[in-house]
CSV table of C-alpha atoms and ligand atoms in Angstrom, one decimal:
chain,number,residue,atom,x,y,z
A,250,UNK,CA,11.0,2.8,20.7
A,251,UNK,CA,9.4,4.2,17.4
A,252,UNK,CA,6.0,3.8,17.7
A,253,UNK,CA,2.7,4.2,20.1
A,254,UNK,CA,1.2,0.8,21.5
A,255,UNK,CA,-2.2,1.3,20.6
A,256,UNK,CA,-2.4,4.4,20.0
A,257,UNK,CA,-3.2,6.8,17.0
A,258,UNK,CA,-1.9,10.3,16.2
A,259,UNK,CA,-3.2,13.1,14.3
A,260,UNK,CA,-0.5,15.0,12.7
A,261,UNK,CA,0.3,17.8,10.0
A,262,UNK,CA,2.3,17.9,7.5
A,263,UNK,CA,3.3,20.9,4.8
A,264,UNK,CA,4.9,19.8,1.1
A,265,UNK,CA,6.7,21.9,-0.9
A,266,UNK,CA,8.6,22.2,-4.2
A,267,UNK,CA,9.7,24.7,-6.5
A,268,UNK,CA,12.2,22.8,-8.9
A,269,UNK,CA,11.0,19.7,-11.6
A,270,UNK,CA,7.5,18.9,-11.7
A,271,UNK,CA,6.1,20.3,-8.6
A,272,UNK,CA,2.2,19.1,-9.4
A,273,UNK,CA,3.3,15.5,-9.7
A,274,UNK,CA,6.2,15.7,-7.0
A,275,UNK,CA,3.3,16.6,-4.4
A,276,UNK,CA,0.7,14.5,-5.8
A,277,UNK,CA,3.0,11.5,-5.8
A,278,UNK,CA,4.7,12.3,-2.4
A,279,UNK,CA,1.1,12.3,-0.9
A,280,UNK,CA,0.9,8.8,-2.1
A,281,UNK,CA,3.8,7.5,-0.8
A,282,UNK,CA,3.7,8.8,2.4
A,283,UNK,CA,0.1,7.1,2.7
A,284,UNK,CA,1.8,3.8,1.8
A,285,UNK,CA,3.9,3.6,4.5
A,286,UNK,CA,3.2,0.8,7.0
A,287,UNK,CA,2.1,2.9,10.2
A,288,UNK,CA,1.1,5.8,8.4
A,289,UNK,CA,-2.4,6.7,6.9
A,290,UNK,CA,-3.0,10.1,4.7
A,291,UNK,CA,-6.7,11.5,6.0
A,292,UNK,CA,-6.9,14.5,4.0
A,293,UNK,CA,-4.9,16.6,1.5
A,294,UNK,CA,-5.4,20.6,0.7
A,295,UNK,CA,-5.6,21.7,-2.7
A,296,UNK,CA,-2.8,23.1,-4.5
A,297,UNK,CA,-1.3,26.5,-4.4
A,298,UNK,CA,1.4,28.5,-6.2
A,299,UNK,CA,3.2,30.6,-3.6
A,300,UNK,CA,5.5,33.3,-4.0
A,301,UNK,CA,8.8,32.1,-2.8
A,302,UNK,CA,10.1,33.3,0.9
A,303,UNK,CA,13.8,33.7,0.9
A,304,UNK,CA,17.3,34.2,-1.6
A,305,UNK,CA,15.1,34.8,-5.1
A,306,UNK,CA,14.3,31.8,-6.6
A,307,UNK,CA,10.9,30.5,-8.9
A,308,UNK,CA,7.6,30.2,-7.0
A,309,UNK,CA,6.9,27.2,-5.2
A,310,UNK,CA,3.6,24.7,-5.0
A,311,UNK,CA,2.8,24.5,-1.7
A,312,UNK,CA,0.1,22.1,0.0
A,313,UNK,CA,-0.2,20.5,3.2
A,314,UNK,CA,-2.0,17.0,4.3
A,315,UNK,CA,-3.4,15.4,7.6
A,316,UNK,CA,-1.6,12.0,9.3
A,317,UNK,CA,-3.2,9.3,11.3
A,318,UNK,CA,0.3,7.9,12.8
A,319,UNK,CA,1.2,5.2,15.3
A,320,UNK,CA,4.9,6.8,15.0
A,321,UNK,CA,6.6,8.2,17.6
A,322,UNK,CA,7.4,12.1,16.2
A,323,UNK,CA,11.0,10.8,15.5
A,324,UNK,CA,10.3,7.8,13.3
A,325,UNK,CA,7.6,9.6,11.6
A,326,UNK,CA,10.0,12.7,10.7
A,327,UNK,CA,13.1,9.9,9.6
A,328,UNK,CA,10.3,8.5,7.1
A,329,UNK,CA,8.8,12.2,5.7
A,330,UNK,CA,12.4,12.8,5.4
A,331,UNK,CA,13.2,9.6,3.3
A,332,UNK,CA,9.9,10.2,1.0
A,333,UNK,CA,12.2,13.8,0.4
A,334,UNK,CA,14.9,12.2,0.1
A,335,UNK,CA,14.0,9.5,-2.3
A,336,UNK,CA,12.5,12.8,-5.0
A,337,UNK,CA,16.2,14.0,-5.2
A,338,UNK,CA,15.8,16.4,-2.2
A,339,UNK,CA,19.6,17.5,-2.1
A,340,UNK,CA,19.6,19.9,0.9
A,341,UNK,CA,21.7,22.9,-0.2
A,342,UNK,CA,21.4,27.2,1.1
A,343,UNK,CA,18.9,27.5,3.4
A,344,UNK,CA,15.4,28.3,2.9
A,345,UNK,CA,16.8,27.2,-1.3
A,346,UNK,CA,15.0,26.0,-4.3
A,347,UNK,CA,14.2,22.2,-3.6
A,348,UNK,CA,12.5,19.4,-5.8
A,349,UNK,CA,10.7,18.6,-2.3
A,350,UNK,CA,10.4,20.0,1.1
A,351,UNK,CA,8.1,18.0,3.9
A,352,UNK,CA,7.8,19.7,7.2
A,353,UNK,CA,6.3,18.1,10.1
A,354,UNK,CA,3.9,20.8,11.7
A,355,UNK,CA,1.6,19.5,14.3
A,356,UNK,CA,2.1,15.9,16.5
A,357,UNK,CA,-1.5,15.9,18.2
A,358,UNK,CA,-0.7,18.7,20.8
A,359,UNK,CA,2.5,18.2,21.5
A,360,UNK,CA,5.3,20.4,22.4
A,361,UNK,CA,9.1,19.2,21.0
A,362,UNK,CA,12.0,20.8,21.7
A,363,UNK,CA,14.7,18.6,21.0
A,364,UNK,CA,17.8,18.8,18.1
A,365,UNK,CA,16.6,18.2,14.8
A,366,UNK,CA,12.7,18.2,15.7
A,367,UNK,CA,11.1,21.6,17.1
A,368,UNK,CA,7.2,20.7,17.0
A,369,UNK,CA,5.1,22.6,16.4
A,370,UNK,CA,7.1,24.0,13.1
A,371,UNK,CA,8.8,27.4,14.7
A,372,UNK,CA,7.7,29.1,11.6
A,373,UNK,CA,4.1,27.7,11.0
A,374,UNK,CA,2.4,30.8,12.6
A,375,UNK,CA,3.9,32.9,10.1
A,376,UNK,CA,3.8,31.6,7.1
A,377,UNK,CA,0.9,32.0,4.5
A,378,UNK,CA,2.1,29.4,2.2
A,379,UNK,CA,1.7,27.0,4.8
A,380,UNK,CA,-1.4,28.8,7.0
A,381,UNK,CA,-3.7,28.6,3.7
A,382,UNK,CA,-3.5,25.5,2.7
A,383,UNK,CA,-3.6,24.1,6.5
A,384,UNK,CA,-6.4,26.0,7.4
A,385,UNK,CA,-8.4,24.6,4.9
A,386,UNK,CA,-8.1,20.9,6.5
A,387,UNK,CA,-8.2,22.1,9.8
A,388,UNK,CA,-9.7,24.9,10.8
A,389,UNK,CA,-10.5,24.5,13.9
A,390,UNK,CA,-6.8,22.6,15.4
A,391,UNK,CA,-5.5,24.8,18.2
A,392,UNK,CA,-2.1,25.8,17.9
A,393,UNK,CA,-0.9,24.6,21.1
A,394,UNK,CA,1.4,27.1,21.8
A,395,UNK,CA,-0.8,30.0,20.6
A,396,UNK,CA,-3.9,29.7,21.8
A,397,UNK,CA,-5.4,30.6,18.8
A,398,UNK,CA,-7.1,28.1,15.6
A,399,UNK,CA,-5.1,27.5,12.5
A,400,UNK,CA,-7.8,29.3,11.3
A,401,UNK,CA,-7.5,32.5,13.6
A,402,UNK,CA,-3.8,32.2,13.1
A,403,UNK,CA,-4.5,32.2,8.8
A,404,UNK,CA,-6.8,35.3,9.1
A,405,UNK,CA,-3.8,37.2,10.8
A,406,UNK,CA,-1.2,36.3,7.9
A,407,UNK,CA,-3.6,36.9,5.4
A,408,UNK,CA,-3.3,35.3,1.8
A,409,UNK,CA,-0.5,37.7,0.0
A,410,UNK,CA,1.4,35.5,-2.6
A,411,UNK,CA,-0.9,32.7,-2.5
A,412,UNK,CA,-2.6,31.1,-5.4
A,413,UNK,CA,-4.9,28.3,-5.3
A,414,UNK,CA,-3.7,26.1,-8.6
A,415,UNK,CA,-6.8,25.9,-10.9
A,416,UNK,CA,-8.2,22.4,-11.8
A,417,UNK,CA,-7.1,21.0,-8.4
A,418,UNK,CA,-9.3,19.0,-7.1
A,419,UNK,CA,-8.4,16.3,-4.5
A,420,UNK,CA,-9.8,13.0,-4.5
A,421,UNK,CA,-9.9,12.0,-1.1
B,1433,LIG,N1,9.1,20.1,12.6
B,1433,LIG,C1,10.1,19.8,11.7
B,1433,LIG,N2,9.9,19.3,10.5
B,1433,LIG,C2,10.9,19.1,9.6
B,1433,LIG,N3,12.2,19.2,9.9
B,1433,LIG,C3,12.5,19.6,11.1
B,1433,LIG,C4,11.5,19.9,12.1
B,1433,LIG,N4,12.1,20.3,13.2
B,1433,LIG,C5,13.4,20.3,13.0
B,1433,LIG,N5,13.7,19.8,11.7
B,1433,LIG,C6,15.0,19.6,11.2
B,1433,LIG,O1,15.2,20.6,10.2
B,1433,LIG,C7,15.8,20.0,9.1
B,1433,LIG,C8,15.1,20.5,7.9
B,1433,LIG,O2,15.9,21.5,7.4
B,1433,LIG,P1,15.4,22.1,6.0
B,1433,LIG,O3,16.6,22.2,5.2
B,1433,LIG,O4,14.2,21.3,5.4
B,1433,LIG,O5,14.9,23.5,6.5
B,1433,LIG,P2,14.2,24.5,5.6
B,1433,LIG,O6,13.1,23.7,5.0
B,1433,LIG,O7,15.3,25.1,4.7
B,1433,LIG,O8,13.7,25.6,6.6
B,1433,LIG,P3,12.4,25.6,7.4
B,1433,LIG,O9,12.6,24.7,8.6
B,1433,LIG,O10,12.2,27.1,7.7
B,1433,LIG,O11,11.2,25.1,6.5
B,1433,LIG,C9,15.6,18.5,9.2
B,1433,LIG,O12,16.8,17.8,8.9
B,1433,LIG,C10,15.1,18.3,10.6
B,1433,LIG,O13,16.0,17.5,11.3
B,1434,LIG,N1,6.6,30.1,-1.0
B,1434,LIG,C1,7.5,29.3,-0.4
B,1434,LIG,N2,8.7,29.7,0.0
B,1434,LIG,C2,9.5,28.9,0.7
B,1434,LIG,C3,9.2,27.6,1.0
B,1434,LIG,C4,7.9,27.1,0.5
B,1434,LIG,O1,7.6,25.9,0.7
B,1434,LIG,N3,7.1,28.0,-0.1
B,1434,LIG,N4,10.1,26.8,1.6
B,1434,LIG,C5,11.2,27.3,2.0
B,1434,LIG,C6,12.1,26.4,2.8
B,1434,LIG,O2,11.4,25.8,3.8
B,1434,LIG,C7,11.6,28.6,1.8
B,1434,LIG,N5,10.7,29.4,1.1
């Protein structure tokens, strides 16, 4: 089984890239993604240039977008992952420099714990590069883990090594 019958998800995603041309890599990944069948972008953050977390590498652009899905979390992640794929995403060290990264963060409220899905994204609550850009698309989501909004959980990170990109404005 790989999809809902009937039923609609709301999901988050993050997108990242620090290798190529990162602008155009997320732009056009965006795009994709919201041309797949059963999959339907609702909102994208703006841009930001992020300060890379891990071995040193150049900073990344980081944004992050909101789903409407009537995949199941597995068939949605096998499709993010072949939009990664098809950019040249050759996974090397971890945590790396890539031409594209897509993590899935939120399924509705779920709670996965299974090998090779972990939803919500272990890290999510920790990261600024993804907290900044999320929180601006959704505030008010409850972690549900947490307890606390996106929102609540941005304000505790804080913003250090996060950049919104000038002269990005997104369409939808
Ligand atoms: N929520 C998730 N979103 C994306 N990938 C996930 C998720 N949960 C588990 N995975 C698994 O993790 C692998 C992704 O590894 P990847 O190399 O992208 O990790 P990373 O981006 O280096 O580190 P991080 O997970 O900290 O962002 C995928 O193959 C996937 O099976
Ligand atoms: N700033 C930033 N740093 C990272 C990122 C990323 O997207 N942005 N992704 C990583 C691997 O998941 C490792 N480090």
């Amino acid at each position: 089984m790989t999809a809902l019958s009937n039923q609609t998800i709301d999901c988050a995603i993050a997108l990242g890239s620090n290798l190529g041309d990162s602008r155009a890599t997320l732009l056009q990944a965006i795009e994709l993604i919201d041309q797949t069948e059963e999959v339907e972008v609702k909102a994208r953050s703006r841009l930001y240039q992020t300060a890379a977390v891990g071995p040193p590498q150049p900073d990344y652009l980081n944004a992050c977008a909101l789903l409407r899905t009537t995949l199941l979390p597995h068939a949605l992640l096998s499709q993010l992952l072949a939009v990664e794929t098809s950019f040249g995403r050759v996974r090397r060290e971890r945590w790396g420099p890539r031409t594209l990264d897509i993590d899935l963060l939120l399924y509705g409220d779920w709670v996965i714990e299974l090998p090779g899905l972990s939803v919500p994204h272990p890290r999510l609550h920790e990261r600024p590069f993804v907290l900044v850009p999320l929180s601006e698309i959704a505030p008010m989501w409850q972690h549900p883990l947490l307890d606390k909004s996106l929102f609540q959980l941005a304000e505790a990170v804080g913003n250090e090594g996060v950049a919104r990109l000038e002269a990005d404005e997104p369409e939808r």
